[in-house]
PDB file of C-alpha atoms in Angstrom:
ATOM      1  CA  UNK A  14     -12.992 -12.661 -21.373  1.00 38.00           C
ATOM      2  CA  UNK A  15     -15.381 -13.615 -18.700  1.00 42.00           C
ATOM      3  CA  UNK A  16     -17.434 -15.644 -20.746  1.00 37.00           C
ATOM      4  CA  UNK A  17     -14.502 -17.825 -21.564  1.00 37.00           C
ATOM      5  CA  UNK A  18     -12.821 -18.011 -17.835  1.00 46.00           C
ATOM      6  CA  UNK A  19     -16.447 -18.539 -16.169  1.00 46.00           C
ATOM      7  CA  UNK A  20     -17.055 -22.329 -17.364  1.00 46.00           C
ATOM      8  CA  UNK A  21     -13.416 -22.937 -16.200  1.00 43.00           C
ATOM      9  CA  UNK A  22     -14.057 -21.313 -12.588  1.00 46.00           C
ATOM     10  CA  UNK A  23     -16.602 -24.081 -12.324  1.00 44.00           C
ATOM     11  CA  UNK A  24     -14.391 -26.742 -12.703  1.00 44.00           C
ATOM     12  CA  UNK A  25     -10.731 -25.229 -12.909  1.00 44.00           C
ATOM     13  CA  UNK A  26      -8.774 -28.306 -11.172  1.00 41.00           C
ATOM     14  CA  UNK A  27     -10.440 -30.744 -13.427  1.00 48.00           C
ATOM     15  CA  UNK A  28     -10.750 -29.082 -16.868  1.00 48.00           C
ATOM     16  CA  UNK A  29      -7.624 -27.340 -17.637  1.00 50.00           C
ATOM     17  CA  UNK A  30      -6.917 -23.743 -18.878  1.00 50.00           C
ATOM     18  CA  UNK A  31      -9.530 -22.421 -21.582  1.00 49.00           C
ATOM     19  CA  UNK A  32      -8.425 -21.254 -24.815  1.00 55.00           C
ATOM     20  CA  UNK A  33      -6.492 -18.319 -24.803  1.00 78.00           C
ATOM     21  CA  UNK A  34      -6.005 -17.839 -21.411  1.00 89.00           C
ATOM     22  CA  UNK A  35      -2.504 -18.062 -20.263  1.00 96.00           C
ATOM     23  CA  UNK A  36      -0.767 -16.887 -16.627  1.00 97.00           C
ATOM     24  CA  UNK A  37       3.243 -16.363 -16.000  1.00 97.00           C
ATOM     25  CA  UNK A  38       5.602 -14.075 -14.369  1.00 98.00           C
ATOM     26  CA  UNK A  39       6.150 -11.206 -16.174  1.00 98.00           C
ATOM     27  CA  UNK A  40       9.700  -9.763 -17.875  1.00 98.00           C
ATOM     28  CA  UNK A  41      11.266  -6.632 -18.901  1.00 98.00           C
ATOM     29  CA  UNK A  42       9.585  -7.030 -22.089  1.00 98.00           C
ATOM     30  CA  UNK A  43       6.241  -6.677 -20.286  1.00 98.00           C
ATOM     31  CA  UNK A  44       7.183  -3.433 -18.477  1.00 98.00           C
ATOM     32  CA  UNK A  45       4.956  -0.859 -21.225  1.00 98.00           C
ATOM     33  CA  UNK A  46       2.130  -2.970 -20.980  1.00 98.00           C
ATOM     34  CA  UNK A  47       1.969  -3.220 -17.307  1.00 98.00           C
ATOM     35  CA  UNK A  48       2.938   0.628 -16.796  1.00 98.00           C
ATOM     36  CA  UNK A  49      -0.730   0.939 -19.491  1.00 98.00           C
ATOM     37  CA  UNK A  50      -2.742  -1.432 -17.314  1.00 98.00           C
ATOM     38  CA  UNK A  51      -1.969   0.272 -13.490  1.00 98.00           C
ATOM     39  CA  UNK A  52      -2.231   3.655 -15.362  1.00 98.00           C
ATOM     40  CA  UNK A  53      -6.330   2.954 -16.152  1.00 98.00           C
ATOM     41  CA  UNK A  54      -6.209   3.587 -12.020  1.00 98.00           C
ATOM     42  CA  UNK A  55      -3.471   5.549 -10.951  1.00 98.00           C
ATOM     43  CA  UNK A  56      -4.468   6.213  -7.392  1.00 98.00           C
ATOM     44  CA  UNK A  57      -5.575   2.344  -6.526  1.00 98.00           C
ATOM     45  CA  UNK A  58      -2.348   1.017  -8.299  1.00 98.00           C
ATOM     46  CA  UNK A  59       0.060   3.760  -6.891  1.00 98.00           C
ATOM     47  CA  UNK A  60       2.059   0.521  -5.769  1.00 98.00           C
ATOM     48  CA  UNK A  61       3.058  -1.100  -8.787  1.00 98.00           C
ATOM     49  CA  UNK A  62       3.485   2.138 -10.513  1.00 98.00           C
ATOM     50  CA  UNK A  63       5.951   3.396  -8.144  1.00 98.00           C
ATOM     51  CA  UNK A  64       8.023   0.039  -8.288  1.00 98.00           C
ATOM     52  CA  UNK A  65       8.147   0.465 -12.070  1.00 98.00           C
ATOM     53  CA  UNK A  66       8.945   4.323 -11.600  1.00 98.00           C
ATOM     54  CA  UNK A  67      12.005   3.215  -9.228  1.00 97.00           C
ATOM     55  CA  UNK A  68      12.902   0.305 -10.996  1.00 97.00           C
ATOM     56  CA  UNK A  69      12.157   0.659 -14.563  1.00 98.00           C
ATOM     57  CA  UNK A  70      11.024  -2.877 -15.203  1.00 98.00           C
ATOM     58  CA  UNK A  71       8.329  -5.476 -14.742  1.00 98.00           C
ATOM     59  CA  UNK A  72      11.053  -8.019 -14.230  1.00 98.00           C
ATOM     60  CA  UNK A  73      11.583 -10.028 -10.894  1.00 97.00           C
ATOM     61  CA  UNK A  74      14.005  -8.379  -8.575  1.00 97.00           C
ATOM     62  CA  UNK A  75      16.954 -10.147  -7.220  1.00 95.00           C
ATOM     63  CA  UNK A  76      15.179 -11.422  -4.286  1.00 92.00           C
ATOM     64  CA  UNK A  77      12.691 -13.068  -6.433  1.00 94.00           C
ATOM     65  CA  UNK A  78       9.577 -11.031  -6.231  1.00 97.00           C
ATOM     66  CA  UNK A  79       7.627 -10.396  -9.133  1.00 98.00           C
ATOM     67  CA  UNK A  80       4.573  -9.858 -11.136  1.00 98.00           C
ATOM     68  CA  UNK A  81       1.679 -12.570 -12.147  1.00 98.00           C
ATOM     69  CA  UNK A  82       0.379 -11.370 -15.535  1.00 98.00           C
ATOM     70  CA  UNK A  83      -3.103 -13.087 -16.782  1.00 98.00           C
ATOM     71  CA  UNK A  84      -3.193 -12.943 -20.702  1.00 98.00           C
ATOM     72  CA  UNK A  85      -6.395 -13.240 -22.730  1.00 96.00           C
ATOM     73  CA  UNK A  86      -5.242 -13.938 -26.031  1.00 93.00           C
ATOM     74  CA  UNK A  87      -1.847 -12.420 -25.683  1.00 95.00           C
ATOM     75  CA  UNK A  88      -3.321  -9.314 -24.175  1.00 97.00           C
ATOM     76  CA  UNK A  89      -2.539  -8.473 -20.499  1.00 98.00           C
ATOM     77  CA  UNK A  90      -5.837  -8.187 -18.697  1.00 98.00           C
ATOM     78  CA  UNK A  91      -5.005  -8.573 -15.245  1.00 98.00           C
ATOM     79  CA  UNK A  92      -2.002  -8.905 -12.824  1.00 98.00           C
ATOM     80  CA  UNK A  93      -0.870  -9.044  -9.230  1.00 98.00           C
ATOM     81  CA  UNK A  94       2.459  -7.951  -7.499  1.00 98.00           C
ATOM     82  CA  UNK A  95       3.814 -11.285  -5.568  1.00 98.00           C
ATOM     83  CA  UNK A  96       6.622  -9.969  -3.149  1.00 97.00           C
ATOM     84  CA  UNK A  97       6.137 -10.495   0.587  1.00 93.00           C
ATOM     85  CA  UNK A  98       2.685  -8.986  -0.299  1.00 97.00           C
ATOM     86  CA  UNK A  99       0.190  -9.611  -2.816  1.00 98.00           C
ATOM     87  CA  UNK A 100      -1.187  -6.583  -4.674  1.00 98.00           C
ATOM     88  CA  UNK A 101      -3.594  -7.255  -7.569  1.00 98.00           C
ATOM     89  CA  UNK A 102      -3.245  -4.607 -10.351  1.00 98.00           C
ATOM     90  CA  UNK A 103      -6.554  -3.963 -12.757  1.00 98.00           C
ATOM     91  CA  UNK A 104      -7.362  -7.559 -11.670  1.00 98.00           C
ATOM     92  CA  UNK A 105     -11.120  -9.111 -12.256  1.00 98.00           C
ATOM     93  CA  UNK A 106     -12.090 -10.722  -9.286  1.00 98.00           C
ATOM     94  CA  UNK A 107     -13.043 -13.860 -11.645  1.00 97.00           C
ATOM     95  CA  UNK A 108      -9.390 -14.365 -12.337  1.00 97.00           C
ATOM     96  CA  UNK A 109      -8.189 -14.835  -8.486  1.00 98.00           C
ATOM     97  CA  UNK A 110      -8.288 -18.240  -8.905  1.00 97.00           C
ATOM     98  CA  UNK A 111      -5.659 -18.737 -11.639  1.00 97.00           C
ATOM     99  CA  UNK A 112      -3.509 -15.810  -9.484  1.00 98.00           C
ATOM    100  CA  UNK A 113      -3.803 -17.935  -6.529  1.00 98.00           C
ATOM    101  CA  UNK A 114      -2.733 -21.040  -7.574  1.00 97.00           C
ATOM    102  CA  UNK A 115       0.460 -19.254  -9.391  1.00 97.00           C
ATOM    103  CA  UNK A 116       0.876 -17.306  -5.763  1.00 97.00           C
ATOM    104  CA  UNK A 117       0.664 -20.601  -4.099  1.00 97.00           C
ATOM    105  CA  UNK A 118       3.082 -22.809  -6.717  1.00 95.00           C
ATOM    106  CA  UNK A 119       6.098 -20.067  -6.220  1.00 93.00           C
ATOM    107  CA  UNK A 120       6.201 -21.522  -2.268  1.00 91.00           C
ATOM    108  CA  UNK A 121       6.309 -17.582  -0.958  1.00 91.00           C
ATOM    109  CA  UNK A 122       4.996 -16.630   2.262  1.00 92.00           C
ATOM    110  CA  UNK A 123       3.167 -13.591   1.966  1.00 95.00           C
ATOM    111  CA  UNK A 124       2.690 -11.228   4.797  1.00 93.00           C
ATOM    112  CA  UNK A 125      -0.659  -9.640   3.234  1.00 96.00           C
ATOM    113  CA  UNK A 126      -2.404  -8.666   0.276  1.00 98.00           C
ATOM    114  CA  UNK A 127      -3.667  -5.781  -0.219  1.00 98.00           C
ATOM    115  CA  UNK A 128      -5.651  -3.400  -3.043  1.00 98.00           C
ATOM    116  CA  UNK A 129      -9.112  -2.975  -4.240  1.00 98.00           C
ATOM    117  CA  UNK A 130     -11.376  -5.226  -2.017  1.00 98.00           C
ATOM    118  CA  UNK A 131     -13.083  -7.430  -4.451  1.00 98.00           C
ATOM    119  CA  UNK A 132     -10.150  -8.525  -6.041  1.00 98.00           C
ATOM    120  CA  UNK A 133      -8.265  -8.893  -2.439  1.00 98.00           C
ATOM    121  CA  UNK A 134     -11.262 -10.886  -1.090  1.00 98.00           C
ATOM    122  CA  UNK A 135     -11.301 -12.986  -4.126  1.00 98.00           C
ATOM    123  CA  UNK A 136      -7.823 -13.741  -4.090  1.00 98.00           C
ATOM    124  CA  UNK A 137      -7.875 -14.394  -0.383  1.00 98.00           C
ATOM    125  CA  UNK A 138     -10.915 -16.868  -0.449  1.00 98.00           C
ATOM    126  CA  UNK A 139      -9.344 -19.005  -3.069  1.00 98.00           C
ATOM    127  CA  UNK A 140      -5.594 -18.813  -0.862  1.00 98.00           C
ATOM    128  CA  UNK A 141      -7.851 -20.160   1.420  1.00 97.00           C
ATOM    129  CA  UNK A 142      -8.814 -23.185  -0.330  1.00 96.00           C
ATOM    130  CA  UNK A 143      -4.909 -24.185  -0.587  1.00 96.00           C
ATOM    131  CA  UNK A 144      -4.126 -24.014   2.846  1.00 94.00           C
ATOM    132  CA  UNK A 145      -3.482 -19.932   3.356  1.00 94.00           C
ATOM    133  CA  UNK A 146      -5.376 -18.927   6.600  1.00 93.00           C
ATOM    134  CA  UNK A 147      -5.630 -15.190   7.591  1.00 96.00           C
ATOM    135  CA  UNK A 148      -5.331 -14.256  10.612  1.00 93.00           C
ATOM    136  CA  UNK A 149      -7.250 -10.747  10.055  1.00 96.00           C
ATOM    137  CA  UNK A 150      -9.062  -9.436   7.085  1.00 98.00           C
ATOM    138  CA  UNK A 151      -9.932  -5.745   6.871  1.00 98.00           C
ATOM    139  CA  UNK A 152     -12.265  -5.918   4.448  1.00 98.00           C
ATOM    140  CA  UNK A 153     -13.637  -2.063   3.993  1.00 98.00           C
ATOM    141  CA  UNK A 154     -10.999   0.505   4.129  1.00 98.00           C
ATOM    142  CA  UNK A 155     -11.844   3.495   1.890  1.00 98.00           C
ATOM    143  CA  UNK A 156      -9.304   4.667  -0.658  1.00 98.00           C
ATOM    144  CA  UNK A 157      -9.437   8.793  -0.170  1.00 98.00           C
ATOM    145  CA  UNK A 158      -8.002  11.307  -2.317  1.00 98.00           C
ATOM    146  CA  UNK A 159      -7.245  15.169  -2.200  1.00 98.00           C
ATOM    147  CA  UNK A 160      -6.185  16.912  -5.440  1.00 98.00           C
ATOM    148  CA  UNK A 161      -6.847  20.871  -4.130  1.00 97.00           C
ATOM    149  CA  UNK A 162      -5.350  22.966  -1.423  1.00 98.00           C
ATOM    150  CA  UNK A 163      -6.029  21.479   2.138  1.00 98.00           C
ATOM    151  CA  UNK A 164      -9.052  22.728   4.002  1.00 98.00           C
ATOM    152  CA  UNK A 165      -7.496  23.322   7.628  1.00 98.00           C
ATOM    153  CA  UNK A 166      -4.584  25.247   8.233  1.00 98.00           C
ATOM    154  CA  UNK A 167      -1.083  23.194   7.813  1.00 98.00           C
ATOM    155  CA  UNK A 168       1.048  22.682  11.033  1.00 98.00           C
ATOM    156  CA  UNK A 169       4.009  24.454  10.370  1.00 97.00           C
ATOM    157  CA  UNK A 170       6.288  21.895  12.820  1.00 97.00           C
ATOM    158  CA  UNK A 171       5.899  19.201  10.510  1.00 98.00           C
ATOM    159  CA  UNK A 172       8.799  18.595   8.219  1.00 98.00           C
ATOM    160  CA  UNK A 173      11.120  15.963   6.517  1.00 98.00           C
ATOM    161  CA  UNK A 174      12.171  13.523   8.684  1.00 98.00           C
ATOM    162  CA  UNK A 175      16.750  13.601   9.025  1.00 97.00           C
ATOM    163  CA  UNK A 176      19.066  10.917   9.545  1.00 97.00           C
ATOM    164  CA  UNK A 177      20.457  12.908  12.291  1.00 97.00           C
ATOM    165  CA  UNK A 178      17.323  11.756  14.386  1.00 97.00           C
ATOM    166  CA  UNK A 179      16.674   7.843  13.080  1.00 98.00           C
ATOM    167  CA  UNK A 180      17.177   6.582  16.439  1.00 97.00           C
ATOM    168  CA  UNK A 181      14.172   8.661  17.361  1.00 98.00           C
ATOM    169  CA  UNK A 182      11.804   8.091  14.272  1.00 98.00           C
ATOM    170  CA  UNK A 183      12.729   4.135  13.989  1.00 98.00           C
ATOM    171  CA  UNK A 184      10.891   3.600  17.077  1.00 97.00           C
ATOM    172  CA  UNK A 185       7.915   5.748  16.669  1.00 98.00           C
ATOM    173  CA  UNK A 186       7.329   3.709  13.148  1.00 98.00           C
ATOM    174  CA  UNK A 187       7.677   0.760  14.905  1.00 97.00           C
ATOM    175  CA  UNK A 188       5.384   1.815  17.210  1.00 97.00           C
ATOM    176  CA  UNK A 189       2.937   2.481  14.645  1.00 97.00           C
ATOM    177  CA  UNK A 190       3.201  -0.901  12.932  1.00 95.00           C
ATOM    178  CA  UNK A 191       2.728  -3.056  15.848  1.00 95.00           C
ATOM    179  CA  UNK A 192      -0.336  -0.616  16.978  1.00 94.00           C
ATOM    180  CA  UNK A 193      -1.764  -1.242  13.356  1.00 93.00           C
ATOM    181  CA  UNK A 194      -0.956  -4.693  12.465  1.00 90.00           C
ATOM    182  CA  UNK A 195      -0.510  -6.127  16.292  1.00 90.00           C
ATOM    183  CA  UNK A 196       3.000  -7.437  16.314  1.00 91.00           C
ATOM    184  CA  UNK A 197       6.585  -5.985  16.307  1.00 94.00           C
ATOM    185  CA  UNK A 198       7.726  -5.172  12.588  1.00 94.00           C
ATOM    186  CA  UNK A 199      11.333  -6.402  13.624  1.00 93.00           C
ATOM    187  CA  UNK A 200       9.779 -10.036  14.184  1.00 87.00           C
ATOM    188  CA  UNK A 201      11.060 -10.663  10.748  1.00 73.00           C
ATOM    189  CA  UNK A 202      14.794  -9.041  11.619  1.00 80.00           C
ATOM    190  CA  UNK A 203      15.253  -5.558  12.620  1.00 90.00           C
ATOM    191  CA  UNK A 204      17.906  -4.748  10.072  1.00 93.00           C
ATOM    192  CA  UNK A 205      15.382  -5.001   7.275  1.00 91.00           C
ATOM    193  CA  UNK A 206      12.698  -2.685   8.564  1.00 94.00           C
ATOM    194  CA  UNK A 207      15.363  -0.490   9.764  1.00 97.00           C
ATOM    195  CA  UNK A 208      17.036   0.143   6.129  1.00 96.00           C
ATOM    196  CA  UNK A 209      13.026   0.559   4.764  1.00 95.00           C
ATOM    197  CA  UNK A 210      12.640   3.411   7.228  1.00 97.00           C
ATOM    198  CA  UNK A 211      16.340   4.765   6.815  1.00 98.00           C
ATOM    199  CA  UNK A 212      15.515   4.649   2.808  1.00 97.00           C
ATOM    200  CA  UNK A 213      12.417   7.053   3.327  1.00 98.00           C
ATOM    201  CA  UNK A 214      14.325   9.593   5.136  1.00 98.00           C
ATOM    202  CA  UNK A 215      17.074   9.860   2.636  1.00 98.00           C
ATOM    203  CA  UNK A 216      14.281   9.659  -0.118  1.00 97.00           C
ATOM    204  CA  UNK A 217      12.744  12.761   1.644  1.00 97.00           C
ATOM    205  CA  UNK A 218       9.453  10.739   2.120  1.00 98.00           C
ATOM    206  CA  UNK A 219       9.495  10.755   5.980  1.00 98.00           C
ATOM    207  CA  UNK A 220       7.657  13.406   7.458  1.00 98.00           C
ATOM    208  CA  UNK A 221       7.703  14.343  11.047  1.00 98.00           C
ATOM    209  CA  UNK A 222       7.300  16.825  13.737  1.00 98.00           C
ATOM    210  CA  UNK A 223      10.096  16.558  16.748  1.00 98.00           C
ATOM    211  CA  UNK A 224       9.221  18.819  19.294  1.00 97.00           C
ATOM    212  CA  UNK A 225      12.066  20.871  21.488  1.00 95.00           C
ATOM    213  CA  UNK A 226      12.267  17.641  23.768  1.00 95.00           C
ATOM    214  CA  UNK A 227      13.163  15.747  20.506  1.00 95.00           C
ATOM    215  CA  UNK A 228      10.289  13.998  21.186  1.00 97.00           C
ATOM    216  CA  UNK A 229       8.236  12.445  17.617  1.00 98.00           C
ATOM    217  CA  UNK A 230       4.827  14.184  17.925  1.00 98.00           C
ATOM    218  CA  UNK A 231       3.574  13.116  14.676  1.00 98.00           C
ATOM    219  CA  UNK A 232       4.943  11.212  11.905  1.00 98.00           C
ATOM    220  CA  UNK A 233       4.088   9.864   8.310  1.00 98.00           C
ATOM    221  CA  UNK A 234       5.622   8.619   5.312  1.00 98.00           C
ATOM    222  CA  UNK A 235       4.659   8.875   1.098  1.00 98.00           C
ATOM    223  CA  UNK A 236       4.706   4.821   1.011  1.00 97.00           C
ATOM    224  CA  UNK A 237       4.473   5.092  -2.618  1.00 98.00           C
ATOM    225  CA  UNK A 238       5.303   7.882  -4.883  1.00 98.00           C
ATOM    226  CA  UNK A 239       4.629   8.468  -8.566  1.00 98.00           C
ATOM    227  CA  UNK A 240       4.456  11.918 -10.739  1.00 98.00           C
ATOM    228  CA  UNK A 241       0.694  11.816 -10.552  1.00 98.00           C
ATOM    229  CA  UNK A 242       0.231  10.194  -6.850  1.00 98.00           C
ATOM    230  CA  UNK A 243       1.552   9.911  -3.421  1.00 98.00           C
ATOM    231  CA  UNK A 244      -0.104   7.481  -1.254  1.00 98.00           C
ATOM    232  CA  UNK A 245       0.539   8.292   2.795  1.00 98.00           C
ATOM    233  CA  UNK A 246       0.966   5.577   4.688  1.00 98.00           C
ATOM    234  CA  UNK A 247       2.443   5.282   8.626  1.00 97.00           C
ATOM    235  CA  UNK A 248       0.197   7.952   9.798  1.00 98.00           C
ATOM    236  CA  UNK A 249       0.781   8.381  13.765  1.00 98.00           C
ATOM    237  CA  UNK A 250       0.433  10.668  16.629  1.00 98.00           C
ATOM    238  CA  UNK A 251       2.338   9.946  19.749  1.00 98.00           C
ATOM    239  CA  UNK A 252      -0.088   8.734  22.473  1.00 97.00           C
ATOM    240  CA  UNK A 253       0.809  11.645  24.894  1.00 97.00           C
ATOM    241  CA  UNK A 254      -0.360  14.206  22.316  1.00 97.00           C
ATOM    242  CA  UNK A 255      -3.772  12.639  21.295  1.00 97.00           C
ATOM    243  CA  UNK A 256      -7.049  14.183  22.054  1.00 95.00           C
ATOM    244  CA  UNK A 257      -5.427  17.651  21.708  1.00 96.00           C
ATOM    245  CA  UNK A 258      -7.038  18.506  18.145  1.00 96.00           C
ATOM    246  CA  UNK A 259      -3.533  18.453  16.509  1.00 98.00           C
ATOM    247  CA  UNK A 260      -4.254  15.436  13.714  1.00 98.00           C
ATOM    248  CA  UNK A 261      -6.181  17.597  11.270  1.00 98.00           C
ATOM    249  CA  UNK A 262      -3.313  20.194  11.077  1.00 98.00           C
ATOM    250  CA  UNK A 263      -0.705  17.630  10.882  1.00 98.00           C
ATOM    251  CA  UNK A 264      -2.195  16.343   8.206  1.00 98.00           C
ATOM    252  CA  UNK A 265      -3.083  19.220   5.959  1.00 98.00           C
ATOM    253  CA  UNK A 266       0.855  19.618   6.354  1.00 98.00           C
ATOM    254  CA  UNK A 267       1.078  16.458   4.902  1.00 98.00           C
ATOM    255  CA  UNK A 268      -0.756  17.173   2.078  1.00 98.00           C
ATOM    256  CA  UNK A 269       0.848  20.237   1.202  1.00 98.00           C
ATOM    257  CA  UNK A 270       4.337  18.663   1.091  1.00 98.00           C
ATOM    258  CA  UNK A 271       2.952  15.597  -0.772  1.00 98.00           C
ATOM    259  CA  UNK A 272       1.687  18.012  -3.504  1.00 98.00           C
ATOM    260  CA  UNK A 273       4.738  19.482  -3.908  1.00 98.00           C
ATOM    261  CA  UNK A 274       5.897  16.187  -5.368  1.00 98.00           C
ATOM    262  CA  UNK A 275       2.496  14.894  -7.048  1.00 98.00           C
ATOM    263  CA  UNK A 276      -0.718  16.649  -7.503  1.00 98.00           C
ATOM    264  CA  UNK A 277      -2.865  13.904  -6.162  1.00 98.00           C
ATOM    265  CA  UNK A 278      -2.715  12.717  -2.405  1.00 98.00           C
ATOM    266  CA  UNK A 279      -4.215   9.432  -1.250  1.00 98.00           C
ATOM    267  CA  UNK A 280      -4.439   7.270   1.559  1.00 98.00           C
ATOM    268  CA  UNK A 281      -6.719   4.175   2.808  1.00 98.00           C
ATOM    269  CA  UNK A 282      -8.047   3.674   5.917  1.00 98.00           C
ATOM    270  CA  UNK A 283      -9.746   1.277   8.045  1.00 97.00           C
ATOM    271  CA  UNK A 284     -13.242   1.764   7.815  1.00 96.00           C
ATOM    272  CA  UNK A 285     -13.848   0.936  11.594  1.00 96.00           C
ATOM    273  CA  UNK A 286     -11.497   4.006  12.250  1.00 96.00           C
ATOM    274  CA  UNK A 287     -14.550   6.899  12.417  1.00 96.00           C
ATOM    275  CA  UNK A 288     -11.946   9.468  13.934  1.00 96.00           C
ATOM    276  CA  UNK A 289      -9.433   9.341  11.391  1.00 97.00           C
ATOM    277  CA  UNK A 290     -11.794   9.127   8.397  1.00 97.00           C
ATOM    278  CA  UNK A 291     -13.674  12.194  10.044  1.00 98.00           C
ATOM    279  CA  UNK A 292      -9.990  14.187  10.003  1.00 98.00           C
ATOM    280  CA  UNK A 293      -9.180  13.231   6.550  1.00 98.00           C
ATOM    281  CA  UNK A 294     -12.595  14.538   5.280  1.00 98.00           C
ATOM    282  CA  UNK A 295     -12.004  17.969   7.125  1.00 98.00           C
ATOM    283  CA  UNK A 296      -8.589  18.074   5.631  1.00 98.00           C
ATOM    284  CA  UNK A 297     -10.272  17.626   2.105  1.00 98.00           C
ATOM    285  CA  UNK A 298     -10.200  13.999   1.404  1.00 98.00           C
ATOM    286  CA  UNK A 299     -13.035  12.408  -0.189  1.00 98.00           C
ATOM    287  CA  UNK A 300     -13.780   8.689  -0.950  1.00 98.00           C
ATOM    288  CA  UNK A 301     -12.923   7.700  -4.522  1.00 98.00           C
ATOM    289  CA  UNK A 302     -13.037   3.472  -3.630  1.00 98.00           C
ATOM    290  CA  UNK A 303     -12.620   0.591  -1.395  1.00 98.00           C
ATOM    291  CA  UNK A 304      -9.718  -1.448  -0.554  1.00 98.00           C
ATOM    292  CA  UNK A 305      -9.063  -4.352   1.840  1.00 98.00           C
ATOM    293  CA  UNK A 306      -6.283  -6.190   3.626  1.00 98.00           C
ATOM    294  CA  UNK A 307      -5.937  -9.381   4.298  1.00 98.00           C
ATOM    295  CA  UNK A 308      -3.069 -10.196   7.080  1.00 96.00           C
ATOM    296  CA  UNK A 309      -1.864 -13.867   7.031  1.00 94.00           C
TER     297      UNK A 309
END
């Protein structure tokens, strides 16, 4: 496949597609082959597998988000979710030009690209040529998993979030988001983000500890869930309680609850966040790959 693609990459805007290579948005009939492709790495591809689990289809959503598929002689060889974010699925970096062209031609604006580092960085390089300029690139984000019992005693204060506490949980989620990416999640509208947090609570994927004063001490979410893997996101400790050695116990509790849903718990973390990485390693997480995130 690469022998076919490489000559085209050298002159992609002049020579046209090589024989056998085609790119299109997937539809419902492509669901089985997309699932098979993603299952080659169920940890790295938990985002798209969770989407397929929830919707049952590879067809575009009512909002226009969909999956760009790259076919070689009719065989799906790589893909990329294209919604609010770009998320490559088993995508060889050599195919980034065709995916970037398709993503650009849709006219959508993307908040980020995230996933396996080589593919994400290759897509970003091609999008830059097309006028999409990143304001931050996080090129080294260890992808970590734990598939056994946590190695630190869990903090029993952690529980599933309750809608009765929504007005406390939402500000904690917003604070984490702003701390992580540098701007408010309400920038594009408070309602959309609020619905996302509410949905996680309703699904039982919001994990939180509120103390007797009803302060959120710690919170995390299971942002992507399949029968095999959960991906932990939004880990946040209230600044008032930082520096007290609480994080490992809370993360162990997260793992315990996540493993009630699926046997493998995963997350990815900024490479420069040595304190968080150390905590995850104490709990029992190990690195299995490298992600990257590009913020546009």
